[in-house]
Amino acid sequence: MLSVAKVSLALISLLFFGGFVRDTIEPAPGQGSNPAQGPEYTSDGQMKLPELYREWVFLASEFDMSNNKAAVLAGHHTFDNVFVNPEAYKEFEKTGTWPDKTMLVLEVRGAGENSKIPWAHYQGPLTGVTVHVKDNKLFPGGWAFFRFGDAKTGAKIPESANCYSCHKEHAAVDTTFVQFYPTLLQIATKKGTLTAGYLRDAAPEAKQPL
Amino acid sequence: MLSVAKVSLALISLLFFGGFVRDTIEPAPGQGSNPAQGPEYTSDGQMKLPELYREWVFLASEFDMSNNKAAVLAGHHTFDNVFVNPEAYKEFEKTGTWPDKTMLVLEVRGAGENSKIPWAHYQGPLTGVTVHVKDNKLFPGGWAFFRFGDAKTGAKIPESANCYSCHKEHAAVDTTFVQFYPTLLQIATKKGTLTAGYLRDAAPEAKQPL
């Protein structure tokens, strides 16, 4: 159960880093670049926002994956959407894991309510973006997180942040939470690329109450 | 408020038609065809499932857009994901509306719970697929709905179903519920392609309590 708690903490951390920026970074379809050649950086080590990520391959959504219980209880719900660059997706289909230059984009959106179905929610304005990028030459362990505010460039989240250690220990495939991406989880299971950390967390004895 | 009710009824109908089929139609990435040339049909008028729709452009997710209150209260939550073929998406970016041969795919998935964040949910197994297709030569009004079960072909939903009339009357753009697809709603607003029905529903006086 402790490991599940760690996974949750990492998710919370990722969402915290990604979730509290202003609503001014809505991607503008048809504008900007779509770096098929891989991630791009500025001279001072920031990452350029892959602006057309909404045209990449969608992996999954999550609902209210937030540690802000008070906000949720007050009716301020959120959606997360996760996208990956198509080149990396194609490689994952073949191998069950990620190639160098993989970019996973997590966007957080506010949730609107459907007044006639009180429990139903739909996706609203963008509130934050975080990119998880694999660039073996640049980052220890191969991966880094970048948080985007209202600019087209994002700062790297320090490697001391617990999202790094938790993704490394508990994510289902190569530091990514494939356990929440149902189509990829099928592939990784068949290819035998699930991590020991995930398999330990998923074992029945790990799911006993505290 | 009546019109909002009608919109909700149409959504419920769409979900009802799409949501109660067996979990045997999970798309297999890397297999099947991806008809860039448009929708394909069988000789007896069924539609062929566009099997690689998960590689199309994602529009939005919804959570618990279901009329089954008892199931929701019992903890059986659902996600919807909506995808569109890339050719139609590109045209929508330019014009704010859909070209002939547009295909919108709605998939319904069960929701898993995150045990450490009781209010959080992630996407689980596929339970149903419905395709909303525009094919001007084939269908009255241009559009039809096809429901997919556990086969690779889907039957057309009869035109007498209320999803047709409600989409026509209340959907934000060309019989599609663009009001729930935030990036497209921005485009349609700028292009001036929102329907009179949607604008009437969205007007302040239409939002007064019954």
CSV table of C-alpha atoms in Angstrom, one decimal:
chain,number,residue,atom,x,y,z
A,1,MET,CA,0.0,0.0,0.0
A,2,LEU,CA,3.0,2.2,0.7
A,3,SER,CA,4.0,1.9,-3.0
A,4,VAL,CA,0.5,2.9,-4.1
A,5,ALA,CA,0.9,5.9,-1.9
A,6,LYS,CA,4.1,6.8,-3.6
A,7,VAL,CA,2.6,6.5,-7.0
A,8,SER,CA,-0.2,8.8,-5.9
A,9,LEU,CA,2.3,11.2,-4.5
A,10,ALA,CA,4.1,11.3,-7.8
A,11,LEU,CA,0.9,11.9,-9.7
A,12,ILE,CA,-0.1,14.6,-7.2
A,13,SER,CA,3.3,16.2,-7.7
A,14,LEU,CA,3.1,16.1,-11.5
A,15,LEU,CA,-0.4,17.6,-11.4
A,16,PHE,CA,0.7,20.2,-8.9
A,17,PHE,CA,3.5,21.3,-11.1
A,18,GLY,CA,1.3,21.3,-14.1
A,19,GLY,CA,-2.0,22.5,-12.8
A,20,PHE,CA,-1.6,26.0,-11.5
A,21,VAL,CA,-0.7,28.2,-14.4
A,22,ARG,CA,-2.8,30.8,-16.2
A,23,ASP,CA,-5.3,29.9,-18.9
A,24,THR,CA,-3.3,31.6,-21.7
A,25,ILE,CA,-1.6,28.7,-23.3
A,26,GLU,CA,-4.5,27.1,-25.2
A,27,PRO,CA,-2.7,25.7,-28.3
A,28,ALA,CA,-3.7,27.4,-31.4
A,29,PRO,CA,-4.4,24.8,-34.1
A,30,GLY,CA,-2.7,25.5,-37.3
A,31,GLN,CA,0.0,27.7,-35.8
A,32,GLY,CA,3.5,27.0,-34.4
A,33,SER,CA,5.8,24.2,-35.2
A,34,ASN,CA,5.4,20.4,-34.8
A,35,PRO,CA,8.9,19.1,-34.3
A,36,ALA,CA,8.8,15.7,-35.9
A,37,GLN,CA,12.5,15.7,-35.4
A,38,GLY,CA,12.1,15.6,-31.6
A,39,PRO,CA,12.2,17.9,-28.7
A,40,GLU,CA,13.6,21.4,-29.2
A,41,TYR,CA,15.2,23.6,-26.5
A,42,THR,CA,16.3,27.2,-26.0
A,43,SER,CA,20.0,28.2,-25.5
A,44,ASP,CA,19.3,28.5,-21.7
A,45,GLY,CA,18.0,25.0,-21.3
A,46,GLN,CA,14.2,25.5,-21.5
A,47,MET,CA,12.1,23.4,-23.7
A,48,LYS,CA,10.0,24.7,-26.6
A,49,LEU,CA,6.3,23.8,-26.3
A,50,PRO,CA,5.4,21.3,-29.1
A,51,GLU,CA,2.5,23.5,-30.1
A,52,LEU,CA,0.7,21.0,-32.2
A,53,TYR,CA,0.6,18.3,-29.6
A,54,ARG,CA,-3.2,18.2,-29.8
A,55,GLU,CA,-2.7,16.5,-33.2
A,56,TRP,CA,-0.5,13.8,-31.6
A,57,VAL,CA,-1.7,10.4,-30.4
A,58,PHE,CA,-4.1,10.6,-27.4
A,59,LEU,CA,-3.3,8.0,-24.7
A,60,ALA,CA,-6.0,8.6,-22.0
A,61,SER,CA,-7.8,11.1,-19.8
A,62,GLU,CA,-8.1,11.2,-16.0
A,63,PHE,CA,-10.7,12.9,-13.9
A,64,ASP,CA,-10.0,14.7,-10.6
A,65,MET,CA,-6.5,13.3,-10.3
A,66,SER,CA,-5.8,16.1,-7.9
A,67,ASN,CA,-4.8,16.4,-4.3
A,68,ASN,CA,-7.0,19.4,-3.7
A,69,LYS,CA,-9.9,17.7,-2.0
A,70,ALA,CA,-11.5,20.9,-0.9
A,71,ALA,CA,-11.6,22.1,-4.5
A,72,VAL,CA,-13.1,18.8,-5.7
A,73,LEU,CA,-15.8,18.9,-3.0
A,74,ALA,CA,-16.6,22.5,-3.9
A,75,GLY,CA,-17.3,21.3,-7.4
A,76,HIS,CA,-14.0,22.5,-9.1
A,77,HIS,CA,-13.3,19.3,-11.1
A,78,THR,CA,-10.4,18.7,-13.5
A,79,PHE,CA,-9.6,16.5,-16.5
A,80,ASP,CA,-6.1,15.5,-17.6
A,81,ASN,CA,-5.4,14.5,-21.2
A,82,VAL,CA,-2.1,12.8,-22.2
A,83,PHE,CA,-0.7,12.9,-25.7
A,84,VAL,CA,2.5,11.4,-27.2
A,85,ASN,CA,4.4,12.2,-30.4
A,86,PRO,CA,3.4,9.8,-33.2
A,87,GLU,CA,6.9,8.6,-33.9
A,88,ALA,CA,7.3,7.4,-30.3
A,89,TYR,CA,3.8,5.8,-30.4
A,90,LYS,CA,4.7,3.8,-33.5
A,91,GLU,CA,7.8,2.6,-31.8
A,92,PHE,CA,5.9,1.6,-28.6
A,93,GLU,CA,3.5,-0.5,-30.7
A,94,LYS,CA,6.5,-2.5,-32.0
A,95,THR,CA,8.6,-2.8,-28.9
A,96,GLY,CA,6.4,-2.0,-25.9
A,97,THR,CA,8.7,0.8,-24.7
A,98,TRP,CA,9.7,4.3,-25.6
A,99,PRO,CA,12.5,5.4,-28.0
A,100,ASP,CA,14.8,8.3,-27.5
A,101,LYS,CA,13.1,11.7,-28.2
A,102,THR,CA,9.7,10.5,-26.8
A,103,MET,CA,7.5,13.4,-25.6
A,104,LEU,CA,4.5,12.8,-23.4
A,105,VAL,CA,2.3,15.9,-23.0
A,106,LEU,CA,0.0,16.2,-20.0
A,107,GLU,CA,-2.6,18.9,-20.2
A,108,VAL,CA,-5.0,19.9,-17.4
A,109,ARG,CA,-8.4,21.3,-18.1
A,110,GLY,CA,-11.2,22.6,-16.0
A,111,ALA,CA,-14.5,20.6,-16.0
A,112,GLY,CA,-17.8,22.0,-17.0
A,113,GLU,CA,-21.0,20.5,-15.7
A,114,ASN,CA,-24.0,19.3,-17.6
A,115,SER,CA,-27.0,20.8,-15.8
A,116,LYS,CA,-29.5,18.1,-16.7
A,117,ILE,CA,-27.1,15.2,-15.7
A,118,PRO,CA,-25.8,16.5,-12.3
A,119,TRP,CA,-23.0,13.9,-12.1
A,120,ALA,CA,-21.8,14.4,-15.7
A,121,HIS,CA,-18.8,16.6,-16.7
A,122,TYR,CA,-17.2,17.7,-19.9
A,123,GLN,CA,-13.8,19.3,-20.7
A,124,GLY,CA,-13.3,23.1,-20.3
A,125,PRO,CA,-10.5,25.6,-20.5
A,126,LEU,CA,-6.8,24.6,-20.4
A,127,THR,CA,-5.1,25.4,-17.1
A,128,GLY,CA,-1.7,23.8,-17.4
A,129,VAL,CA,0.8,21.7,-19.5
A,130,THR,CA,3.7,19.5,-18.4
A,131,VAL,CA,5.9,17.6,-20.8
A,132,HIS,CA,7.8,14.4,-19.9
A,133,VAL,CA,10.6,14.0,-22.4
A,134,LYS,CA,13.2,11.3,-23.1
A,135,ASP,CA,16.5,12.7,-24.3
A,136,ASN,CA,19.2,10.3,-23.4
A,137,LYS,CA,22.1,12.6,-24.1
A,138,LEU,CA,20.7,15.4,-22.0
A,139,PHE,CA,19.2,14.0,-18.9
A,140,PRO,CA,20.3,11.7,-16.1
A,141,GLY,CA,18.2,8.5,-16.4
A,142,GLY,CA,17.1,9.7,-19.8
A,143,TRP,CA,14.0,11.6,-18.8
A,144,ALA,CA,13.0,15.1,-17.6
A,145,PHE,CA,9.8,17.0,-16.9
A,146,PHE,CA,9.2,20.5,-18.2
A,147,ARG,CA,6.4,22.8,-16.8
A,148,PHE,CA,4.8,25.3,-19.2
A,149,GLY,CA,3.2,28.5,-18.0
A,150,ASP,CA,1.9,31.3,-20.3
A,151,ALA,CA,5.1,31.3,-22.5
A,152,LYS,CA,6.0,29.1,-25.4
A,153,THR,CA,8.9,27.7,-23.4
A,154,GLY,CA,8.9,25.7,-20.2
A,155,ALA,CA,11.4,25.4,-17.4
A,156,LYS,CA,12.8,22.0,-16.3
A,157,ILE,CA,11.4,20.6,-13.0
A,158,PRO,CA,14.4,20.0,-10.7
A,159,GLU,CA,15.6,16.4,-10.6
A,160,SER,CA,15.1,16.5,-6.8
A,161,ALA,CA,11.4,16.7,-7.3
A,162,ASN,CA,9.7,13.4,-6.2
A,163,CYS,CA,8.0,13.0,-9.6
A,164,TYR,CA,11.4,11.7,-10.9
A,165,SER,CA,12.0,9.1,-8.2
A,166,CYS,CA,8.4,7.9,-8.1
A,167,HIS,CA,8.1,7.6,-11.9
A,168,LYS,CA,11.3,5.6,-11.9
A,169,GLU,CA,10.2,3.3,-9.1
A,170,HIS,CA,6.5,2.7,-9.8
A,171,ALA,CA,5.6,3.6,-13.4
A,172,ALA,CA,4.6,0.6,-15.5
A,173,VAL,CA,7.0,1.1,-18.5
A,174,ASP,CA,10.3,3.1,-18.6
A,175,THR,CA,9.3,5.7,-16.0
A,176,THR,CA,5.8,6.4,-17.7
A,177,PHE,CA,2.5,5.6,-16.1
A,178,VAL,CA,1.3,3.2,-18.8
A,179,GLN,CA,-0.9,1.6,-16.2
A,180,PHE,CA,-3.3,4.5,-16.9
A,181,TYR,CA,-3.1,4.2,-20.7
A,182,PRO,CA,-5.3,1.1,-21.5
A,183,THR,CA,-4.3,0.5,-25.1
A,184,LEU,CA,-0.6,0.8,-24.3
A,185,LEU,CA,-0.9,-1.4,-21.2
A,186,GLN,CA,-2.2,-4.2,-23.4
A,187,ILE,CA,0.9,-3.9,-25.7
A,188,ALA,CA,3.4,-3.7,-22.8
A,189,THR,CA,1.8,-6.7,-21.2
A,190,LYS,CA,2.2,-8.7,-24.4
A,191,LYS,CA,5.8,-7.5,-25.0
A,192,GLY,CA,6.9,-8.2,-21.5
A,193,THR,CA,8.1,-4.6,-20.8
A,194,LEU,CA,6.3,-4.0,-17.5
A,195,THR,CA,8.7,-2.9,-14.8
A,196,ALA,CA,9.4,-4.8,-11.6
A,197,GLY,CA,8.1,-1.9,-9.6
A,198,TYR,CA,4.7,-1.9,-11.4
A,199,LEU,CA,4.4,-5.6,-11.1
A,200,ARG,CA,5.1,-5.4,-7.4
A,201,ASP,CA,2.5,-2.7,-6.9
A,202,ALA,CA,0.0,-4.6,-9.0
A,203,ALA,CA,0.4,-7.9,-7.1
A,204,PRO,CA,-2.6,-8.9,-4.9
A,205,GLU,CA,-0.6,-8.6,-1.7
A,206,ALA,CA,0.3,-5.0,-2.5
A,207,LYS,CA,-3.4,-4.1,-2.6
A,208,GLN,CA,-4.3,-5.1,0.9
A,209,PRO,CA,-5.6,-2.3,3.1
A,210,LEU,CA,-3.1,-0.6,5.4
B,1,MET,CA,-34.3,24.8,-20.1
B,2,LEU,CA,-36.4,22.6,-22.3
B,3,SER,CA,-33.8,22.7,-25.0
B,4,VAL,CA,-31.0,21.8,-22.5
B,5,ALA,CA,-33.1,18.8,-21.6
B,6,LYS,CA,-33.4,17.9,-25.3
B,7,VAL,CA,-29.6,18.1,-25.7
B,8,SER,CA,-29.2,15.9,-22.6
B,9,LEU,CA,-31.7,13.4,-24.0
B,10,ALA,CA,-29.8,13.2,-27.2
B,11,LEU,CA,-26.5,12.6,-25.3
B,12,ILE,CA,-28.2,10.0,-23.2
B,13,SER,CA,-29.5,8.3,-26.4
B,14,LEU,CA,-26.1,8.3,-28.0
B,15,LEU,CA,-24.5,6.9,-24.9
B,16,PHE,CA,-27.2,4.3,-24.5
B,17,PHE,CA,-26.7,3.1,-28.0
B,18,GLY,CA,-23.0,3.1,-27.7
B,19,GLY,CA,-22.5,2.0,-24.1
B,20,PHE,CA,-23.8,-1.4,-23.7
B,21,VAL,CA,-21.8,-3.7,-25.9
B,22,ARG,CA,-19.3,-6.3,-24.9
B,23,ASP,CA,-15.7,-5.5,-24.2
B,24,THR,CA,-14.4,-7.3,-27.2
B,25,ILE,CA,-13.7,-4.5,-29.6
B,26,GLU,CA,-10.6,-2.9,-28.1
B,27,PRO,CA,-8.8,-1.6,-31.2
B,28,ALA,CA,-5.6,-3.4,-31.9
B,29,PRO,CA,-2.9,-0.8,-32.8
B,30,GLY,CA,-1.0,-1.7,-35.9
B,31,GLN,CA,-3.7,-3.9,-37.3
B,32,GLY,CA,-6.6,-3.2,-39.6
B,33,SER,CA,-7.1,-0.4,-42.1
B,34,ASN,CA,-7.2,3.3,-41.6
B,35,PRO,CA,-9.4,4.6,-44.5
B,36,ALA,CA,-7.9,8.0,-45.3
B,37,GLN,CA,-10.2,8.0,-48.3
B,38,GLY,CA,-13.2,8.2,-46.1
B,39,PRO,CA,-15.8,5.9,-44.6
B,40,GLU,CA,-16.2,2.4,-45.9
B,41,TYR,CA,-19.4,0.3,-45.9
B,42,THR,CA,-20.4,-3.3,-46.5
B,43,SER,CA,-22.7,-4.3,-49.3
B,44,ASP,CA,-25.6,-4.6,-46.8
B,45,GLY,CA,-25.3,-1.0,-45.6
B,46,GLN,CA,-23.2,-1.5,-42.5
B,47,MET,CA,-20.2,0.6,-41.8
B,48,LYS,CA,-16.7,-0.8,-41.4
B,49,LEU,CA,-15.0,0.2,-38.1
B,50,PRO,CA,-12.2,2.6,-38.8
B,51,GLU,CA,-9.9,0.5,-36.7
B,52,LEU,CA,-7.1,2.9,-36.3
B,53,TYR,CA,-9.3,5.7,-35.0
B,54,ARG,CA,-7.1,5.9,-31.8
B,55,GLU,CA,-4.4,7.5,-34.0
B,56,TRP,CA,-6.9,10.2,-35.2
B,57,VAL,CA,-7.2,13.6,-33.6
B,58,PHE,CA,-8.6,13.5,-30.1
B,59,LEU,CA,-11.3,16.2,-29.4
B,60,ALA,CA,-12.3,15.7,-25.8
B,61,SER,CA,-13.4,13.3,-23.0
B,62,GLU,CA,-16.5,13.4,-20.9
B,63,PHE,CA,-17.0,11.8,-17.5
B,64,ASP,CA,-20.2,10.0,-16.4
B,65,MET,CA,-22.2,11.4,-19.3
B,66,SER,CA,-24.7,8.6,-18.7
B,67,ASN,CA,-28.3,8.4,-17.7
B,68,ASN,CA,-27.7,5.5,-15.4
B,69,LYS,CA,-27.8,7.3,-12.0
B,70,ALA,CA,-27.9,4.1,-10.1
B,71,ALA,CA,-24.8,2.8,-11.7
B,72,VAL,CA,-22.9,6.1,-11.1
B,73,LEU,CA,-24.0,6.2,-7.5
B,74,ALA,CA,-22.9,2.5,-7.1
B,75,GLY,CA,-19.4,3.6,-8.3
B,76,HIS,CA,-19.6,2.4,-11.9
B,77,HIS,CA,-18.2,5.4,-13.6
B,78,THR,CA,-17.5,5.9,-17.4
B,79,PHE,CA,-15.4,8.0,-19.7
B,80,ASP,CA,-16.2,9.0,-23.2
B,81,ASN,CA,-13.4,9.8,-25.7
B,82,VAL,CA,-14.1,11.5,-29.1
B,83,PHE,CA,-11.8,11.3,-32.1
B,84,VAL,CA,-12.1,12.7,-35.6
B,85,ASN,CA,-10.3,11.7,-38.8
B,86,PRO,CA,-7.4,14.0,-39.5
B,87,GLU,CA,-8.6,15.2,-42.9
B,88,ALA,CA,-11.8,16.5,-41.4
B,89,TYR,CA,-9.9,18.1,-38.5
B,90,LYS,CA,-7.7,20.0,-40.9
B,91,GLU,CA,-10.7,21.3,-42.8
B,92,PHE,CA,-12.5,22.3,-39.6
B,93,GLU,CA,-9.4,24.4,-38.6
B,94,LYS,CA,-9.8,26.3,-41.9
B,95,THR,CA,-13.5,26.6,-42.1
B,96,GLY,CA,-15.1,26.1,-38.7
B,97,THR,CA,-17.2,23.3,-40.0
B,98,TRP,CA,-17.0,19.7,-41.3
B,99,PRO,CA,-16.4,18.5,-44.8
B,100,ASP,CA,-18.1,15.5,-46.5
B,101,LYS,CA,-16.7,12.2,-45.2
B,102,THR,CA,-16.1,13.4,-41.7
B,103,MET,CA,-16.1,10.6,-39.1
B,104,LEU,CA,-16.4,11.3,-35.3
B,105,VAL,CA,-15.8,8.2,-33.2
B,106,LEU,CA,-17.2,8.1,-29.7
B,107,GLU,CA,-15.7,5.4,-27.5
B,108,VAL,CA,-17.0,4.6,-24.0
B,109,ARG,CA,-14.7,3.2,-21.3
B,110,GLY,CA,-15.1,2.0,-17.8
B,111,ALA,CA,-13.4,4.1,-15.1
B,112,GLY,CA,-10.8,2.7,-12.6
B,113,GLU,CA,-10.4,4.3,-9.2
B,114,ASN,CA,-7.2,5.5,-7.7
B,115,SER,CA,-7.3,4.0,-4.2
B,116,LYS,CA,-5.2,6.7,-2.6
B,117,ILE,CA,-7.2,9.6,-4.1
B,118,PRO,CA,-10.8,8.4,-3.6
B,119,TRP,CA,-12.3,11.0,-5.9
B,120,ALA,CA,-9.9,10.3,-8.8
B,121,HIS,CA,-10.6,8.1,-11.8
B,122,TYR,CA,-8.6,6.8,-14.8
B,123,GLN,CA,-9.7,5.2,-18.0
B,124,GLY,CA,-10.3,1.4,-18.2
B,125,PRO,CA,-11.6,-1.1,-20.7
B,126,LEU,CA,-13.5,-0.2,-23.8
B,127,THR,CA,-17.2,-1.0,-23.6
B,128,GLY,CA,-18.7,0.6,-26.8
B,129,VAL,CA,-18.1,2.6,-29.9
B,130,THR,CA,-20.5,4.8,-32.0
B,131,VAL,CA,-19.5,6.6,-35.2
B,132,HIS,CA,-21.2,9.8,-36.4
B,133,VAL,CA,-20.4,10.0,-40.1
B,134,LYS,CA,-21.1,12.7,-42.7
B,135,ASP,CA,-21.7,11.2,-46.2
B,136,ASN,CA,-23.8,13.6,-48.2
B,137,LYS,CA,-24.7,11.2,-51.0
B,138,LEU,CA,-25.9,8.5,-48.6
B,139,PHE,CA,-27.8,10.0,-45.7
B,140,PRO,CA,-30.7,12.4,-45.4
B,141,GLY,CA,-29.4,15.6,-43.8
B,142,GLY,CA,-25.9,14.3,-44.6
B,143,TRP,CA,-25.2,12.5,-41.3
B,144,ALA,CA,-25.8,9.1,-39.8
B,145,PHE,CA,-24.9,7.2,-36.6
B,146,PHE,CA,-23.5,3.7,-36.6
B,147,ARG,CA,-23.3,1.5,-33.5
B,148,PHE,CA,-20.5,-1.1,-33.2
B,149,GLY,CA,-20.7,-4.2,-31.1
B,150,ASP,CA,-18.2,-7.0,-31.1
B,151,ALA,CA,-17.8,-7.1,-34.9
B,152,LYS,CA,-15.8,-5.0,-37.2
B,153,THR,CA,-18.9,-3.7,-38.8
B,154,GLY,CA,-21.6,-1.6,-37.3
B,155,ALA,CA,-25.4,-1.2,-37.9
B,156,LYS,CA,-26.9,2.2,-38.7
B,157,ILE,CA,-29.0,3.6,-35.9
B,158,PRO,CA,-32.5,4.3,-37.3
B,159,GLU,CA,-33.2,7.8,-38.4
B,160,SER,CA,-36.2,7.9,-36.1
B,161,ALA,CA,-33.9,7.8,-33.0
B,162,ASN,CA,-34.0,11.1,-31.2
B,163,CYS,CA,-30.2,11.5,-31.5
B,164,TYR,CA,-30.7,12.6,-35.1
B,165,SER,CA,-33.3,15.3,-34.3
B,166,CYS,CA,-31.6,16.6,-31.2
B,167,HIS,CA,-28.1,16.8,-32.8
B,168,LYS,CA,-29.8,18.7,-35.7
B,169,GLU,CA,-31.5,21.1,-33.4
B,170,HIS,CA,-29.0,21.7,-30.6
B,171,ALA,CA,-25.5,20.8,-31.6
B,172,ALA,CA,-23.1,23.7,-31.9
B,173,VAL,CA,-21.8,23.1,-35.4
B,174,ASP,CA,-23.4,21.1,-38.2
B,175,THR,CA,-25.1,18.5,-36.0
B,176,THR,CA,-22.0,17.9,-33.8
B,177,PHE,CA,-21.7,18.8,-30.2
B,178,VAL,CA,-18.7,21.1,-30.6
B,179,GLN,CA,-19.8,22.8,-27.4
B,180,PHE,CA,-18.0,20.0,-25.6
B,181,TYR,CA,-14.8,20.1,-27.7
B,182,PRO,CA,-13.0,23.2,-26.3
B,183,THR,CA,-10.4,23.7,-29.0
B,184,LEU,CA,-13.0,23.4,-31.8
B,185,LEU,CA,-15.4,25.7,-30.0
B,186,GLN,CA,-12.8,28.4,-30.1
B,187,ILE,CA,-12.4,28.0,-33.9
B,188,ALA,CA,-16.1,27.8,-34.6
B,189,THR,CA,-16.7,31.0,-32.5
B,190,LYS,CA,-14.1,32.8,-34.6
B,191,LYS,CA,-15.4,31.5,-37.9
B,192,GLY,CA,-19.0,32.3,-37.0
B,193,THR,CA,-20.2,28.8,-37.7
B,194,LEU,CA,-22.2,28.2,-34.5
B,195,THR,CA,-25.8,27.1,-35.1
B,196,ALA,CA,-28.8,29.2,-34.1
B,197,GLY,CA,-29.9,26.3,-32.0
B,198,TYR,CA,-26.7,26.3,-29.9
B,199,LEU,CA,-26.7,30.1,-29.6
B,200,ARG,CA,-30.3,30.0,-28.4
B,201,ASP,CA,-29.5,27.3,-25.8
B,202,ALA,CA,-26.4,29.2,-24.7
B,203,ALA,CA,-28.2,32.5,-24.3
B,204,PRO,CA,-28.5,33.6,-20.6
B,205,GLU,CA,-32.3,33.4,-20.6
B,206,ALA,CA,-32.1,29.8,-21.6
B,207,LYS,CA,-30.1,29.0,-18.5
B,208,GLN,CA,-32.7,30.1,-16.0
B,209,PRO,CA,-34.0,27.4,-13.7
B,210,LEU,CA,-37.2,25.8,-14.6
